[in-house]
mmCIF file of C-alpha atoms in Angstrom:
data_model
loop_
_atom_site.group_PDB
_atom_site.id
_atom_site.type_symbol
_atom_site.label_atom_id
_atom_site.label_comp_id
_atom_site.label_asym_id
_atom_site.label_seq_id
_atom_site.Cartn_x
_atom_site.Cartn_y
_atom_site.Cartn_z
ATOM 1 C CA UNK U 67 30.641 -20.938 38.706
ATOM 2 C CA UNK U 68 27.611 -18.913 37.632
ATOM 3 C CA UNK U 69 28.810 -16.351 40.263
ATOM 4 C CA UNK U 70 32.260 -16.285 38.580
ATOM 5 C CA UNK U 71 30.666 -15.961 34.874
ATOM 6 C CA UNK U 72 28.431 -13.050 36.163
ATOM 7 C CA UNK U 73 31.471 -11.239 38.003
ATOM 8 C CA UNK U 74 33.324 -11.717 34.586
ATOM 9 C CA UNK U 75 30.444 -10.310 32.837
ATOM 10 C CA UNK U 76 31.051 -6.916 34.727
ATOM 11 C CA UNK U 77 34.443 -6.807 35.701
ATOM 12 C CA UNK U 78 36.554 -9.183 33.557
ATOM 13 C CA UNK U 79 38.795 -12.157 34.463
ATOM 14 C CA UNK U 80 41.390 -9.954 35.839
ATOM 15 C CA UNK U 81 38.988 -8.045 38.142
ATOM 16 C CA UNK U 82 39.251 -4.702 36.019
ATOM 17 C CA UNK U 83 35.880 -3.226 34.731
ATOM 18 C CA UNK U 84 34.737 -4.767 31.628
ATOM 19 C CA UNK U 85 33.689 -2.043 28.916
ATOM 20 C CA UNK U 86 29.845 -1.550 28.721
ATOM 21 C CA UNK U 87 27.796 -2.411 25.775
ATOM 22 C CA UNK U 88 26.316 0.087 24.027
ATOM 23 C CA UNK U 89 22.400 0.480 24.160
ATOM 24 C CA UNK U 90 20.035 0.000 21.299
ATOM 25 C CA UNK U 91 19.188 3.668 21.366
ATOM 26 C CA UNK U 92 22.968 4.596 21.335
ATOM 27 C CA UNK U 93 23.422 2.357 18.294
ATOM 28 C CA UNK U 94 20.428 3.981 16.625
ATOM 29 C CA UNK U 95 21.376 7.483 17.618
ATOM 30 C CA UNK U 96 25.271 6.674 16.226
ATOM 31 C CA UNK U 97 23.725 5.567 13.134
ATOM 32 C CA UNK U 98 21.671 8.528 12.447
ATOM 33 C CA UNK U 99 24.665 10.956 13.464
ATOM 34 C CA UNK U 100 26.756 8.787 11.030
ATOM 35 C CA UNK U 101 24.080 9.316 8.260
ATOM 36 C CA UNK U 102 23.728 13.079 9.064
ATOM 37 C CA UNK U 103 27.398 13.525 8.881
ATOM 38 C CA UNK U 104 27.966 11.673 5.596
ATOM 39 C CA UNK U 105 24.977 13.680 4.079
ATOM 40 C CA UNK U 106 26.797 16.882 5.322
ATOM 41 C CA UNK U 107 29.741 15.933 3.433
ATOM 42 C CA UNK U 108 27.866 15.174 0.556
ATOM 43 C CA UNK U 109 26.232 18.550 0.510
ATOM 44 C CA UNK U 110 29.407 19.967 0.955
ATOM 45 C CA UNK U 111 31.098 18.367 -2.078
ATOM 46 C CA UNK U 112 28.075 19.306 -4.067
ATOM 47 C CA UNK U 113 25.633 22.209 -4.916
ATOM 48 C CA UNK U 114 24.352 23.360 -1.787
ATOM 49 C CA UNK U 115 20.681 23.025 -3.393
ATOM 50 C CA UNK U 116 21.159 19.371 -4.525
ATOM 51 C CA UNK U 117 19.472 16.671 -2.742
ATOM 52 C CA UNK U 118 21.192 13.807 -0.981
ATOM 53 C CA UNK U 119 18.195 11.561 -1.425
ATOM 54 C CA UNK U 120 15.690 11.120 -3.898
ATOM 55 C CA UNK U 121 12.110 10.185 -2.505
ATOM 56 C CA UNK U 122 10.447 11.667 -5.430
ATOM 57 C CA UNK U 123 7.523 9.254 -5.880
ATOM 58 C CA UNK U 124 5.223 8.734 -8.706
ATOM 59 C CA UNK U 125 3.793 11.921 -10.426
ATOM 60 C CA UNK U 126 0.126 11.909 -10.074
ATOM 61 C CA UNK U 127 -0.831 12.789 -13.730
ATOM 62 C CA UNK U 128 -4.462 11.941 -13.082
ATOM 63 C CA UNK U 129 -4.864 14.599 -10.703
ATOM 64 C CA UNK U 130 -2.730 17.265 -12.376
ATOM 65 C CA UNK U 131 -3.842 19.803 -15.098
ATOM 66 C CA UNK U 132 -6.701 22.006 -15.562
ATOM 67 C CA UNK U 133 -10.180 20.287 -15.246
ATOM 68 C CA UNK U 134 -13.471 21.190 -16.179
ATOM 69 C CA UNK U 135 -12.568 22.204 -19.693
ATOM 70 C CA UNK U 136 -9.793 24.232 -18.283
ATOM 71 C CA UNK U 137 -11.674 26.001 -16.049
ATOM 72 C CA UNK U 138 -10.230 24.997 -12.430
ATOM 73 C CA UNK U 139 -7.685 22.885 -10.737
ATOM 74 C CA UNK U 140 -8.363 19.691 -8.732
ATOM 75 C CA UNK U 141 -9.510 19.472 -5.153
ATOM 76 C CA UNK U 142 -7.190 18.173 -2.468
ATOM 77 C CA UNK U 143 -7.798 14.686 -0.703
ATOM 78 C CA UNK U 144 -8.284 14.933 2.934
ATOM 79 C CA UNK U 145 -4.844 15.309 3.835
ATOM 80 C CA UNK U 146 -2.837 18.132 5.428
ATOM 81 C CA UNK U 147 -0.133 17.937 2.718
ATOM 82 C CA UNK U 148 -2.057 19.638 0.117
ATOM 83 C CA UNK U 149 -3.713 23.041 -0.379
ATOM 84 C CA UNK U 150 -5.816 24.297 -3.038
ATOM 85 C CA UNK U 151 -7.828 27.530 -4.100
ATOM 86 C CA UNK U 152 -10.406 24.807 -5.693
ATOM 87 C CA UNK U 153 -11.238 23.072 -2.039
ATOM 88 C CA UNK U 154 -14.141 24.282 0.005
ATOM 89 C CA UNK U 155 -13.753 27.621 1.433
ATOM 90 C CA UNK U 156 -14.407 26.051 4.928
ATOM 91 C CA UNK U 157 -11.666 23.053 4.487
ATOM 92 C CA UNK U 158 -8.325 23.073 5.995
ATOM 93 C CA UNK U 159 -6.998 22.680 2.461
ATOM 94 C CA UNK U 160 -8.475 26.056 1.115
ATOM 95 C CA UNK U 161 -6.427 28.796 0.081
ATOM 96 C CA UNK U 162 -7.371 32.168 -1.439
ATOM 97 C CA UNK U 163 -6.444 32.737 -5.077
ATOM 98 C CA UNK U 164 -4.021 35.373 -6.044
ATOM 99 C CA UNK U 165 -4.613 38.526 -8.062
ATOM 100 C CA UNK U 166 -1.970 40.471 -10.094
ATOM 101 C CA UNK U 167 -4.287 43.021 -11.070
ATOM 102 C CA UNK U 168 -5.856 44.287 -7.386
ATOM 103 C CA UNK U 169 -8.393 46.683 -6.980
ATOM 104 C CA UNK U 170 -6.703 50.116 -6.873
ATOM 105 C CA UNK U 171 -3.715 49.435 -8.988
ATOM 106 C CA UNK U 172 -2.624 52.259 -10.723
ATOM 107 C CA UNK U 173 -1.976 50.547 -13.896
ATOM 108 C CA UNK U 174 -3.183 47.232 -15.530
ATOM 109 C CA UNK U 175 -0.864 44.217 -16.063
ATOM 110 C CA UNK U 176 -1.304 41.815 -19.044
ATOM 111 C CA UNK U 177 -1.388 38.285 -18.425
ATOM 112 C CA UNK U 178 1.447 37.692 -20.627
ATOM 113 C CA UNK U 179 3.573 39.918 -18.141
ATOM 114 C CA UNK U 180 2.110 38.213 -15.079
ATOM 115 C CA UNK U 181 3.116 34.780 -16.478
ATOM 116 C CA UNK U 182 6.746 36.044 -17.197
ATOM 117 C CA UNK U 183 6.864 37.418 -13.264
ATOM 118 C CA UNK U 184 5.472 34.027 -11.847
ATOM 119 C CA UNK U 185 7.936 32.124 -14.119
ATOM 120 C CA UNK U 186 10.900 33.927 -12.762
ATOM 121 C CA UNK U 187 9.762 33.823 -9.282
ATOM 122 C CA UNK U 188 9.591 29.938 -9.695
ATOM 123 C CA UNK U 189 12.732 29.583 -11.719
ATOM 124 C CA UNK U 190 14.687 31.357 -8.917
ATOM 125 C CA UNK U 191 13.335 29.300 -5.948
ATOM 126 C CA UNK U 192 15.707 26.439 -4.573
ATOM 127 C CA UNK U 193 14.866 23.029 -6.071
ATOM 128 C CA UNK U 194 12.096 23.984 -8.533
ATOM 129 C CA UNK U 195 11.801 23.349 -12.140
ATOM 130 C CA UNK U 196 8.765 24.117 -14.399
ATOM 131 C CA UNK U 197 7.505 20.924 -16.258
ATOM 132 C CA UNK U 198 4.597 22.652 -18.402
ATOM 133 C CA UNK U 199 3.887 26.134 -19.610
ATOM 134 C CA UNK U 200 1.096 26.259 -22.040
ATOM 135 C CA UNK U 201 -2.033 28.671 -22.794
ATOM 136 C CA UNK U 202 -5.705 27.224 -22.042
ATOM 137 C CA UNK U 203 -8.882 27.870 -23.646
ATOM 138 C CA UNK U 204 -12.226 27.448 -21.917
ATOM 139 C CA UNK U 205 -15.827 28.658 -22.427
ATOM 140 C CA UNK U 206 -14.895 31.559 -20.342
ATOM 141 C CA UNK U 207 -11.931 32.557 -22.440
ATOM 142 C CA UNK U 208 -8.003 32.081 -22.946
ATOM 143 C CA UNK U 209 -5.794 31.651 -19.917
ATOM 144 C CA UNK U 210 -2.455 30.086 -18.956
ATOM 145 C CA UNK U 211 -1.382 27.050 -16.960
ATOM 146 C CA UNK U 212 1.783 26.349 -15.220
ATOM 147 C CA UNK U 213 2.971 22.927 -13.946
ATOM 148 C CA UNK U 214 6.178 22.735 -11.610
ATOM 149 C CA UNK U 215 8.121 20.595 -9.265
ATOM 150 C CA UNK U 216 9.819 21.629 -6.303
ATOM 151 C CA UNK U 217 12.165 19.101 -4.668
ATOM 152 C CA UNK U 218 13.296 19.515 -1.002
ATOM 153 C CA UNK U 219 17.055 20.118 -0.410
ATOM 154 C CA UNK U 220 18.127 17.099 1.515
ATOM 155 C CA UNK U 221 15.551 14.217 1.295
ATOM 156 C CA UNK U 222 14.436 14.996 -2.183
ATOM 157 C CA UNK U 223 10.846 14.962 -1.582
ATOM 158 C CA UNK U 224 8.962 16.259 -4.629
ATOM 159 C CA UNK U 225 5.775 18.515 -4.355
ATOM 160 C CA UNK U 226 3.654 19.180 -7.472
ATOM 161 C CA UNK U 227 2.567 22.841 -7.648
ATOM 162 C CA UNK U 228 0.104 24.245 -10.357
ATOM 163 C CA UNK U 229 -0.951 27.578 -11.129
ATOM 164 C CA UNK U 230 -3.957 28.489 -13.698
ATOM 165 C CA UNK U 231 -4.449 32.054 -14.867
ATOM 166 C CA UNK U 232 -8.107 32.820 -15.307
ATOM 167 C CA UNK U 233 -9.549 34.592 -18.447
ATOM 168 C CA UNK U 234 -10.745 37.272 -16.224
ATOM 169 C CA UNK U 235 -7.277 38.776 -16.588
ATOM 170 C CA UNK U 236 -6.521 39.282 -12.921
ATOM 171 C CA UNK U 237 -6.897 35.931 -10.952
ATOM 172 C CA UNK U 238 -4.509 33.061 -10.528
ATOM 173 C CA UNK U 239 -5.829 29.854 -8.780
ATOM 174 C CA UNK U 240 -3.169 27.395 -7.498
ATOM 175 C CA UNK U 241 -2.757 23.780 -6.330
ATOM 176 C CA UNK U 242 0.223 22.633 -3.976
ATOM 177 C CA UNK U 243 0.526 18.985 -3.022
ATOM 178 C CA UNK U 244 3.165 16.336 -1.696
ATOM 179 C CA UNK U 245 3.604 13.146 -3.619
ATOM 180 C CA UNK U 246 4.567 11.104 -0.449
ATOM 181 C CA UNK U 247 3.267 10.816 3.180
ATOM 182 C CA UNK U 248 0.310 12.468 5.087
ATOM 183 C CA UNK U 249 1.573 15.712 6.814
ATOM 184 C CA UNK U 250 3.909 17.986 5.036
ATOM 185 C CA UNK U 251 4.786 20.135 8.373
ATOM 186 C CA UNK U 252 3.401 23.124 6.217
ATOM 187 C CA UNK U 253 5.954 22.842 3.493
ATOM 188 C CA UNK U 254 3.301 23.541 0.895
ATOM 189 C CA UNK U 255 1.811 26.624 2.659
ATOM 190 C CA UNK U 256 5.240 28.068 3.460
ATOM 191 C CA UNK U 257 6.565 27.717 -0.157
ATOM 192 C CA UNK U 258 3.290 29.284 -1.516
ATOM 193 C CA UNK U 259 3.813 32.265 0.956
ATOM 194 C CA UNK U 260 7.379 32.809 0.060
ATOM 195 C CA UNK U 261 6.381 32.766 -3.636
ATOM 196 C CA UNK U 262 3.558 35.403 -2.778
ATOM 197 C CA UNK U 263 6.030 37.555 -1.032
ATOM 198 C CA UNK U 264 8.382 37.741 -3.649
ATOM 199 C CA UNK U 265 5.546 38.440 -6.006
ATOM 200 C CA UNK U 266 4.298 41.362 -4.064
ATOM 201 C CA UNK U 267 7.280 43.345 -5.127
ATOM 202 C CA UNK U 268 5.623 43.069 -8.701
ATOM 203 C CA UNK U 269 2.088 44.279 -7.213
ATOM 204 C CA UNK U 270 0.610 40.714 -6.672
ATOM 205 C CA UNK U 271 -1.996 40.030 -3.731
ATOM 206 C CA UNK U 272 -3.981 37.449 -2.286
ATOM 207 C CA UNK U 273 -7.665 38.020 -3.214
ATOM 208 C CA UNK U 274 -9.490 39.234 -0.211
ATOM 209 C CA UNK U 275 -6.664 40.381 1.573
#
């Protein structure tokens, strides 16, 4: 009887081969494929830049905004999903500031003009929006601060990206950090590079390069 049950499990009662049961891996892969297909359908039906999911996380208000009397931006935690010009120059989170009036430039640009150029670059970036844009006033003089949010196109992850214009009339510090997770697979670095490349058309450069 046991042998007959085992035989029916593999061949069926009539002797024909029984259909094989899908493995756990096949089920998982099938579900993932269905999810991806549904996501692609949603993307076709909506704006191509809209996110299917919204893993936005909570806005870290305590970390955002100019610090030290409007003089600098917050440092990064010891995570690869954050970069900042305020971090230690020897740390993995450090990135060089930008300048919109590099040495050797034929004409000098006003801070107002530079703010307008950066604003246009942010607004043209997919998934980006400006949250705050205001003047700053430190012991060093007047500057400008821009806070923006960048949402990824499919999963809806949100990164907080800040820019601080120095009173020196040429330097821009910035900080870009993910709200969720540990590793961003260089998403913040790639975005900052893309913005800088766009601003190069207006004469911007990384300091020291």
